[in-house]
CSV table of C-alpha atoms in Angstrom, one decimal:
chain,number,residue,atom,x,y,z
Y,26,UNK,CA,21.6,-1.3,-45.2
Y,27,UNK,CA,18.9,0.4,-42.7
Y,28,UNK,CA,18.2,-1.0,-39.4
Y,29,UNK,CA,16.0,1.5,-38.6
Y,30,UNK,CA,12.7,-0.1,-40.8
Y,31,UNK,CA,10.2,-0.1,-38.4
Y,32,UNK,CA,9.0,-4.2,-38.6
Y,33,UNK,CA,6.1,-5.7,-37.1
Y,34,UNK,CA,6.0,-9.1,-36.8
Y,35,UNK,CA,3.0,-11.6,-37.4
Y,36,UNK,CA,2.8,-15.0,-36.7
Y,37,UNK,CA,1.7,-17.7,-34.1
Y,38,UNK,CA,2.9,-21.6,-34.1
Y,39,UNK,CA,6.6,-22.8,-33.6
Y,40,UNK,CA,7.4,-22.6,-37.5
Y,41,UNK,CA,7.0,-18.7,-37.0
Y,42,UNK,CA,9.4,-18.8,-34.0
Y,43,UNK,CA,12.5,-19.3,-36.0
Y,44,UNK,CA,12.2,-16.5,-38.5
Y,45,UNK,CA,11.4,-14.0,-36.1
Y,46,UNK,CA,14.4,-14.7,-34.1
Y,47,UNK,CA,16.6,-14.5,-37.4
Y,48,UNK,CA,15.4,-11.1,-37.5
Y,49,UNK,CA,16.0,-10.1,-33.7
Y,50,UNK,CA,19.6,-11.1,-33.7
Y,51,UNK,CA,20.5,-9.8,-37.0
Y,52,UNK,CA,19.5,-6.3,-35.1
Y,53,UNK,CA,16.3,-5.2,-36.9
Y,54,UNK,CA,13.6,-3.2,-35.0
Y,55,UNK,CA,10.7,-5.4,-34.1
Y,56,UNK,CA,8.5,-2.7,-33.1
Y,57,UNK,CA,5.0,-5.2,-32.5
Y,58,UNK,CA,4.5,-9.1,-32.7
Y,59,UNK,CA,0.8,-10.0,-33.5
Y,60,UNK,CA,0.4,-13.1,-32.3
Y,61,UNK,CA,-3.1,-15.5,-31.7
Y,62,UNK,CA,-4.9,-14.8,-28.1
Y,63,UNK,CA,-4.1,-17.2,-25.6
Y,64,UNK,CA,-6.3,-20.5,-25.4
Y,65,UNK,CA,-7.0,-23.1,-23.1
Y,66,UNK,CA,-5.6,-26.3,-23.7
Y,67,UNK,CA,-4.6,-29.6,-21.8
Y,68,UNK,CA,-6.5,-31.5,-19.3
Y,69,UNK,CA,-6.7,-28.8,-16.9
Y,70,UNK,CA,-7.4,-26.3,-19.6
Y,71,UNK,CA,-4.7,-23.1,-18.5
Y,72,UNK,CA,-4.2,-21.0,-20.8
Y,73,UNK,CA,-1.5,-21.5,-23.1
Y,74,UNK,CA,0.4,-18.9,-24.7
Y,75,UNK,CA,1.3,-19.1,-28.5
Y,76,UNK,CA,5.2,-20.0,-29.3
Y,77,UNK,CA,5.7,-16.8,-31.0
Y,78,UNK,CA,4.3,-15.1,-27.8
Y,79,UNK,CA,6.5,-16.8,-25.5
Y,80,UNK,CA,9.5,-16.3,-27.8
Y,81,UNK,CA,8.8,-12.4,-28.1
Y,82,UNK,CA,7.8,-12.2,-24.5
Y,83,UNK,CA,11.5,-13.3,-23.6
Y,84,UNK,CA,12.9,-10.8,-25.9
Y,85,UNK,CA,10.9,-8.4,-24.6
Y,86,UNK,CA,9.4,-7.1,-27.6
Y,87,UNK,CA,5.5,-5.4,-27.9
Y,88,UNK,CA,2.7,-7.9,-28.3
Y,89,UNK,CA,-0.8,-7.9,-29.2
Y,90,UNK,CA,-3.4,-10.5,-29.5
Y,91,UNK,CA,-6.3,-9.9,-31.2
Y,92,UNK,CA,-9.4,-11.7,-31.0
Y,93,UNK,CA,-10.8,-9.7,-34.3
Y,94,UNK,CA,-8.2,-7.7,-36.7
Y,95,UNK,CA,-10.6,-5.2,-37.9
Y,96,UNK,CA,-11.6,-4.6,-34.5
Y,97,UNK,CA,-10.9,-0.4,-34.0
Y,98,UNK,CA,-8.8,-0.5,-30.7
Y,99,UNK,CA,-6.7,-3.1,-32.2
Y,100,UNK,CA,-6.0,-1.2,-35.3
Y,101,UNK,CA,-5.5,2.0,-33.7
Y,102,UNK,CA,-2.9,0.3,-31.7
Y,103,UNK,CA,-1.3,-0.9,-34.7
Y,104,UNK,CA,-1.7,2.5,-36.6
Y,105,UNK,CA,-0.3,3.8,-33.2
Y,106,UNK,CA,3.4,1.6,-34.1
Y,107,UNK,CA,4.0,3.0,-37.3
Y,108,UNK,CA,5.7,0.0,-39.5
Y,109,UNK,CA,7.6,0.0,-42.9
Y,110,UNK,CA,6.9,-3.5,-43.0
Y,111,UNK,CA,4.9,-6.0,-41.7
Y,112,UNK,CA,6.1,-10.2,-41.8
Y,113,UNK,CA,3.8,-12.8,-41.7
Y,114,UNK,CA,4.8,-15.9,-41.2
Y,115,UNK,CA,2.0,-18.8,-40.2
Y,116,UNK,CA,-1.1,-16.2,-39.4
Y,117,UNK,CA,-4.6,-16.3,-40.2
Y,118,UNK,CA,-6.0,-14.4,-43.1
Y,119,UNK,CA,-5.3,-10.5,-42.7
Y,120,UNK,CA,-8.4,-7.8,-43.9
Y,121,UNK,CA,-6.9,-5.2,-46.8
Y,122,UNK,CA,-6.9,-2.6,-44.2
Y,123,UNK,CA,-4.2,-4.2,-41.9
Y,124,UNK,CA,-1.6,-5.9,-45.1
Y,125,UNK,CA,-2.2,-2.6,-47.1
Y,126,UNK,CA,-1.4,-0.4,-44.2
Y,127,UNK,CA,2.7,0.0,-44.2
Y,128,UNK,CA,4.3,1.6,-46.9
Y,129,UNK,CA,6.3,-1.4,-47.8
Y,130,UNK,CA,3.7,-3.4,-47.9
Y,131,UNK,CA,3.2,-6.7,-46.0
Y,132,UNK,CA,5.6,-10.1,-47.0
Y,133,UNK,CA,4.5,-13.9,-46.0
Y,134,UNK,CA,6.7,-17.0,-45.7
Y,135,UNK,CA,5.3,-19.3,-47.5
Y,136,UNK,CA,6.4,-22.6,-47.3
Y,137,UNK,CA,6.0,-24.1,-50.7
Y,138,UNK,CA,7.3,-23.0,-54.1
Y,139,UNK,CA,4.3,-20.8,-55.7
Y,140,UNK,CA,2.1,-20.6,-57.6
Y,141,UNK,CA,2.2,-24.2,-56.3
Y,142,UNK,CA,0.2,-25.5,-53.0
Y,143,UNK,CA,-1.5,-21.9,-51.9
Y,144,UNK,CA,-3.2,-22.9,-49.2
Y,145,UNK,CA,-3.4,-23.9,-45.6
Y,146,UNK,CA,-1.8,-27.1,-45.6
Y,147,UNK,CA,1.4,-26.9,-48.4
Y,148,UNK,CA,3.9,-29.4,-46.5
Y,149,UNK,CA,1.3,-31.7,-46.2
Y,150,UNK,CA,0.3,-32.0,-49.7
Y,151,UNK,CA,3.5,-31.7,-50.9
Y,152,UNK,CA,4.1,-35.0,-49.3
Y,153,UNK,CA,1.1,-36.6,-50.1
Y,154,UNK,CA,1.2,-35.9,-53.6
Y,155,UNK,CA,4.5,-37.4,-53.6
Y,156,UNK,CA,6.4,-34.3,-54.6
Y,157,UNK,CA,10.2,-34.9,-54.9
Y,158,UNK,CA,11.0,-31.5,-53.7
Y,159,UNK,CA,9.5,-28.6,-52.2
Y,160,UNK,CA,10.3,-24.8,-51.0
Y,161,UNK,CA,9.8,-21.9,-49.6
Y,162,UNK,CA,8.6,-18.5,-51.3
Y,163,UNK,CA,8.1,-15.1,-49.8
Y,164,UNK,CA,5.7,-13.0,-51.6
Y,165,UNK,CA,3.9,-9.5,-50.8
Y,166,UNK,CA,0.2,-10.0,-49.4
Y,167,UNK,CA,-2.5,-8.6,-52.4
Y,168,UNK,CA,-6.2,-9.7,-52.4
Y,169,UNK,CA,-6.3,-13.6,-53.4
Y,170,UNK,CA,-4.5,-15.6,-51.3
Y,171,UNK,CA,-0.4,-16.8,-51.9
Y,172,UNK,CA,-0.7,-15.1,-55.1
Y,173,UNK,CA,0.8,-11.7,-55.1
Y,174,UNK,CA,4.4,-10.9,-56.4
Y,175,UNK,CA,7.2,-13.8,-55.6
Y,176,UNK,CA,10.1,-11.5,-53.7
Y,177,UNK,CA,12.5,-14.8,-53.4
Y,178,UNK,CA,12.2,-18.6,-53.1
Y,179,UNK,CA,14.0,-21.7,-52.1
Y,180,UNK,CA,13.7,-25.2,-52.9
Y,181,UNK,CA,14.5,-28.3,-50.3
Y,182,UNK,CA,14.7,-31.9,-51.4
Y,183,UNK,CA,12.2,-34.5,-50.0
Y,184,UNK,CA,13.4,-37.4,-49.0
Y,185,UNK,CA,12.0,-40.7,-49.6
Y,186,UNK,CA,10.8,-41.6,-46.1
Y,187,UNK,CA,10.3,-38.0,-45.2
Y,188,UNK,CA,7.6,-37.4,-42.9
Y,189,UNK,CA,5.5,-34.0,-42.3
Y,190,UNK,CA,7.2,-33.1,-39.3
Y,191,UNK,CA,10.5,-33.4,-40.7
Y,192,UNK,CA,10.1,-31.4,-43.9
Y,193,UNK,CA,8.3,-29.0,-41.2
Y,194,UNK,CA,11.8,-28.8,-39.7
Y,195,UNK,CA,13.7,-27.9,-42.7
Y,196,UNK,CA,11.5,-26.1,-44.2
Y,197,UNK,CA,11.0,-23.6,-40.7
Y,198,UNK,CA,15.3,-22.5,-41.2
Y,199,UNK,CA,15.1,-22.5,-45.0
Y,200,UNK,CA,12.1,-20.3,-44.7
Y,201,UNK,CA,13.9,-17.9,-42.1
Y,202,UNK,CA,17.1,-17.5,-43.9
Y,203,UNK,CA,14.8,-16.9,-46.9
Y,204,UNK,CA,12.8,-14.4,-44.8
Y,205,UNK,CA,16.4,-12.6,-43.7
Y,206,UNK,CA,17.5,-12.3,-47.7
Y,207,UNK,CA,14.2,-10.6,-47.9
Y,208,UNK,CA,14.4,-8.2,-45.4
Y,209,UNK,CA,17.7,-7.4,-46.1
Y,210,UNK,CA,16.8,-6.4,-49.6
Y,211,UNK,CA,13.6,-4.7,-48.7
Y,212,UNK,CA,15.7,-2.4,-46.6
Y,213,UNK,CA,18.5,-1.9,-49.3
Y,214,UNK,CA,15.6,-1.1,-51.6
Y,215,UNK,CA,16.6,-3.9,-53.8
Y,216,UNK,CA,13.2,-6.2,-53.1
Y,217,UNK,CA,12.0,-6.2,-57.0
Y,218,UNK,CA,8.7,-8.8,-57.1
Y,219,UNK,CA,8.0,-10.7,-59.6
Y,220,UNK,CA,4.3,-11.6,-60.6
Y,221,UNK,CA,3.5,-15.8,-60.2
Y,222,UNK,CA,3.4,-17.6,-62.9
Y,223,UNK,CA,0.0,-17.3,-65.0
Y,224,UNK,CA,-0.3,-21.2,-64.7
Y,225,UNK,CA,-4.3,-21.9,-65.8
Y,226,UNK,CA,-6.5,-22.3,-62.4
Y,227,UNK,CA,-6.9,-26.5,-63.5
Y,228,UNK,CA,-3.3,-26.9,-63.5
Y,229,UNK,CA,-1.9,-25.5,-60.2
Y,230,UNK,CA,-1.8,-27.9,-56.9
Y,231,UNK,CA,-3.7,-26.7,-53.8
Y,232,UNK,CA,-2.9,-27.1,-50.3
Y,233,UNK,CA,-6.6,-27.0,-49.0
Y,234,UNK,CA,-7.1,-27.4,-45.5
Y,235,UNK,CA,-6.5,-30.8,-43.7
Y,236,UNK,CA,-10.2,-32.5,-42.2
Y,237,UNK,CA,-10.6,-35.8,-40.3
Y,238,UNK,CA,-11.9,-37.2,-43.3
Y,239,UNK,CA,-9.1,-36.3,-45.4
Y,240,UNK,CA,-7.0,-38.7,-42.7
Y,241,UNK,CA,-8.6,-41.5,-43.2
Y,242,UNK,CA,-6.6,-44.2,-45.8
Y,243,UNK,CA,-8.6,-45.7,-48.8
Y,244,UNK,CA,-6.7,-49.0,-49.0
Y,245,UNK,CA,-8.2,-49.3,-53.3
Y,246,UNK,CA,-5.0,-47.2,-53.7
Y,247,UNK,CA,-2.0,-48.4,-55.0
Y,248,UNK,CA,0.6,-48.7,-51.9
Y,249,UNK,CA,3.1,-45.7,-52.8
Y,250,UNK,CA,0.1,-43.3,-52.3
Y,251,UNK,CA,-1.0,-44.8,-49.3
Y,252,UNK,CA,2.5,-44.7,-47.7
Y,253,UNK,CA,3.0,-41.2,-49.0
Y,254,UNK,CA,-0.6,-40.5,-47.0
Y,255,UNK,CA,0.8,-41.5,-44.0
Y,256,UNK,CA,4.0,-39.8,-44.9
Y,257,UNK,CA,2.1,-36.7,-45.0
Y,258,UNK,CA,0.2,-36.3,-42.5
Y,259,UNK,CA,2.9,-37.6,-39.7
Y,260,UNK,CA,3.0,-36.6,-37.2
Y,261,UNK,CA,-0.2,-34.5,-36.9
Y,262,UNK,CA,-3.1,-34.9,-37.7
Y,263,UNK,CA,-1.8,-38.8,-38.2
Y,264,UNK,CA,-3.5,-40.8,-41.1
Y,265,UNK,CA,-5.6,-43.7,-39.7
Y,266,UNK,CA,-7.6,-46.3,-40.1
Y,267,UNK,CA,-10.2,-49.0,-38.3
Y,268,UNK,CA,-8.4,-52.0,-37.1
Y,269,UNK,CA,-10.8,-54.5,-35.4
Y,270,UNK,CA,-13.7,-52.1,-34.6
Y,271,UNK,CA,-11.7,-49.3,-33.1
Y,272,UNK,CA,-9.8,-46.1,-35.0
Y,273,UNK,CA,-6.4,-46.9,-35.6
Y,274,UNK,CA,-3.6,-43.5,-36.0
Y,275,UNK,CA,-0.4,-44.7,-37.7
Y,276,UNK,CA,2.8,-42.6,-37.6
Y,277,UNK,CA,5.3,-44.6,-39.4
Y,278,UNK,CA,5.1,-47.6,-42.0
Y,279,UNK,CA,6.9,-49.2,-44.8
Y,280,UNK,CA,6.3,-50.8,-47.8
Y,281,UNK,CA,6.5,-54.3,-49.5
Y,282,UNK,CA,5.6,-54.1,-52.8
Y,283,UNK,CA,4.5,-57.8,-53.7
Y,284,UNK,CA,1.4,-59.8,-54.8
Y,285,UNK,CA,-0.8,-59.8,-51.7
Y,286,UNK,CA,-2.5,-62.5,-50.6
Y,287,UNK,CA,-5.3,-61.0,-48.6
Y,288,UNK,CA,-7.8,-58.1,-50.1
Y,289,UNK,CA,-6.8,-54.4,-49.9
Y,290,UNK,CA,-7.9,-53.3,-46.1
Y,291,UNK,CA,-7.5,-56.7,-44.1
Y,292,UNK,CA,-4.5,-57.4,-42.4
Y,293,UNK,CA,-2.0,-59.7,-41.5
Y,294,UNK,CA,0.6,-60.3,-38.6
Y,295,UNK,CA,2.9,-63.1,-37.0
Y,296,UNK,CA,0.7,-61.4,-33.1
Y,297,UNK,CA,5.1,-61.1,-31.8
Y,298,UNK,CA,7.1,-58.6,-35.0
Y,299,UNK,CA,4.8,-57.5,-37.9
Y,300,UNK,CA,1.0,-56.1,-38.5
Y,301,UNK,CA,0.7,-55.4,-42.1
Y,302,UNK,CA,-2.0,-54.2,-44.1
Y,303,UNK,CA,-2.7,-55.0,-47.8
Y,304,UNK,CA,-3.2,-52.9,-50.7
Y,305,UNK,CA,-3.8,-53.9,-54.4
Y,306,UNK,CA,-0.3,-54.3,-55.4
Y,307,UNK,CA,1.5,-54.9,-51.4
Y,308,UNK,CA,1.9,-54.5,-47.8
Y,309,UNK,CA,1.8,-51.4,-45.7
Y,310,UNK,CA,4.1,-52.6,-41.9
Y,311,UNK,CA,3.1,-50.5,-39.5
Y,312,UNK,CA,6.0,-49.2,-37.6
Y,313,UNK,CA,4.7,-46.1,-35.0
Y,314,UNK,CA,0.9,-46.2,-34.0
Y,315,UNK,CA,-2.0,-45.7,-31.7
Y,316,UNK,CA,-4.8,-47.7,-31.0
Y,317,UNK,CA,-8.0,-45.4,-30.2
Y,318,UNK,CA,-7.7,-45.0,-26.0
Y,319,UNK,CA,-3.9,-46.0,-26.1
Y,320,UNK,CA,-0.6,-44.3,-26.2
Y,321,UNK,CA,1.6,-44.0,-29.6
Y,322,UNK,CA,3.5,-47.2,-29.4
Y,323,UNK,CA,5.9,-49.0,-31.7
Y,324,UNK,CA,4.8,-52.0,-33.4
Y,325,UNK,CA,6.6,-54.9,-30.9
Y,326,UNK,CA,4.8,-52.9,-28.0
Y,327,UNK,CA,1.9,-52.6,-29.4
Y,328,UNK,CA,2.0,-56.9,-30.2
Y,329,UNK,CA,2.7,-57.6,-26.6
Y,330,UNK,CA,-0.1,-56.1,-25.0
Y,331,UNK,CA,-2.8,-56.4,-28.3
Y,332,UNK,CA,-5.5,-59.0,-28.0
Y,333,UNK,CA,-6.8,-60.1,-31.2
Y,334,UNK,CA,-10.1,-60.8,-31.8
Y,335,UNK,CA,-11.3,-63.7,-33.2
């Protein structure tokens, strides 16, 4: 197997981090990471650099950051490194000019089984739509987005009570031992892709991009959905609701499926152990939240210090 593929790696937040250092320490030549410029953020607004930069930075490895990718000095300067291959793994959107550039083409981690949840937000659907089981696929870039030819995939169970984060978490090593298979093959020249399935447009299950509006829990749903909501969006962006006039985030619940005796939205609670909030056919507890202007709290915390109004 060659080594000597010249590989430029593409990607910005944490999930990125850990299939780029699969490919560092199983000796591949990173010859450039692309990574997002820095941006302010936190109270005193410094500027924070992305996870993939400060990983890369610490390996010492070539980065670049920029604002626009069809700006010329920035593809000069990737002209100027001369890939095989490029990886992306949790980018933005590339222009033809910069995935069609290496003669092996440019691959993407994907982290759902395709043609399945293209999109921006796959492990959040997935949960949402209470999927049983979910994936990663890696796939070389063409015109429409997540749907060129499927190099590998993976599937990963979903547990129960799984939340977001956690399927994040499984789904970021899956992904980079995926990623590794990949590369490995690529540079064996054994990397044969297969085109996605030609499921009808009407059929396939879409990952669009997560708004404040899509947070927001419609109690008229039956309670599985509304605890697989809250499943799925934990712990960021957080589902949430209004409780007593102010915007309520809540990060963990369960479920008591019953005959409720209040109507779907209002809520009931002993003010010392349990908040719960009714739906047609039960009771969502409320676990992990935080009132708007408050810190995330558990439940009992939350009871100690909460006034309720009459």
């Amino acid at each position: 197997m060659s080594k000597d593929l010249r590989i430029i790696f593409m990607g910005t937040p944490d999930f990125a981090v850990a299939s780029l250092d699969i490919l560092v320490q199983n000796g591949f030549n990173i010859v450039g990471v692309i990574t997002a410029p820095d941006k302010p953020a936190g109270r005193g607004l410094q500027l924070q650099e992305s996870a993939v930069k400060q990983y890369a930075v610490s390996k010492g490895l070539h980065v670049l950051q920029p604002e626009k990718l069809k700006n010329p000095d920035f593809i000069a300067a990737l002209t100027a490194l001369k890939a095989d291959l490029q990886v992306v793994v949790a980018f933005r959107m590339l222009p033809e000019m910069v995935w069609n550039m290496p003669p092996e083409g440019t691959i993407n981690v994907h982290a759902s089984l395709l043609p399945n949840y293209r999109g921006a937000a796959p492990i959040n659907w997935a949960i949402i739509n209470g999927e049983k089981e979910s994936g990663v696929t890696t796939f070389k870039l063409q015109h429409e987005i997540d749907t060129g030819d499927i190099l590998f995939s993976d599937k990963v169970a979903i547990r129960e009570d799984e939340t977001a984060g956690e399927l994040h978490d499984a789904l970021m090593h899956t992904g980079a031992t995926l990623l590794l298979k990949t590369v490995q093959a690529i540079a064996a020249g054994n990397a044969t892709g297969t085109p996605q399935a030609n499921i009808p447009a009407a059929e396939i299950k879409h990952a669009p991009k997560i708004f404040k509006e899509t947070c927001q829990i419609n109690w008229q749903q039956p309670l599985d959905n509304i605890y697989n909501h809250v499943r799925g969006l934990s712990p960021y962006p957080a589902a949430w609701t209004t409780f007593q006039g102010k915007n309520l985030k809540i990060y963990k619940a369960h479920k008591e499926h019953t005959i409720p005796s209040k109507a779907p939205g209002d809520f009931d609670t002993d003010q010392k152990t349990y908040v719960k909030i009714a739906a047609p056919d039960g009771y969502l507890y409320l676990d992990e939240i935080q009132l708007e202007g408050k810190k995330k709290m558990d439940i009992e915390a939350f009871l100690r210090g909460y006034r309720f109004s009459s």
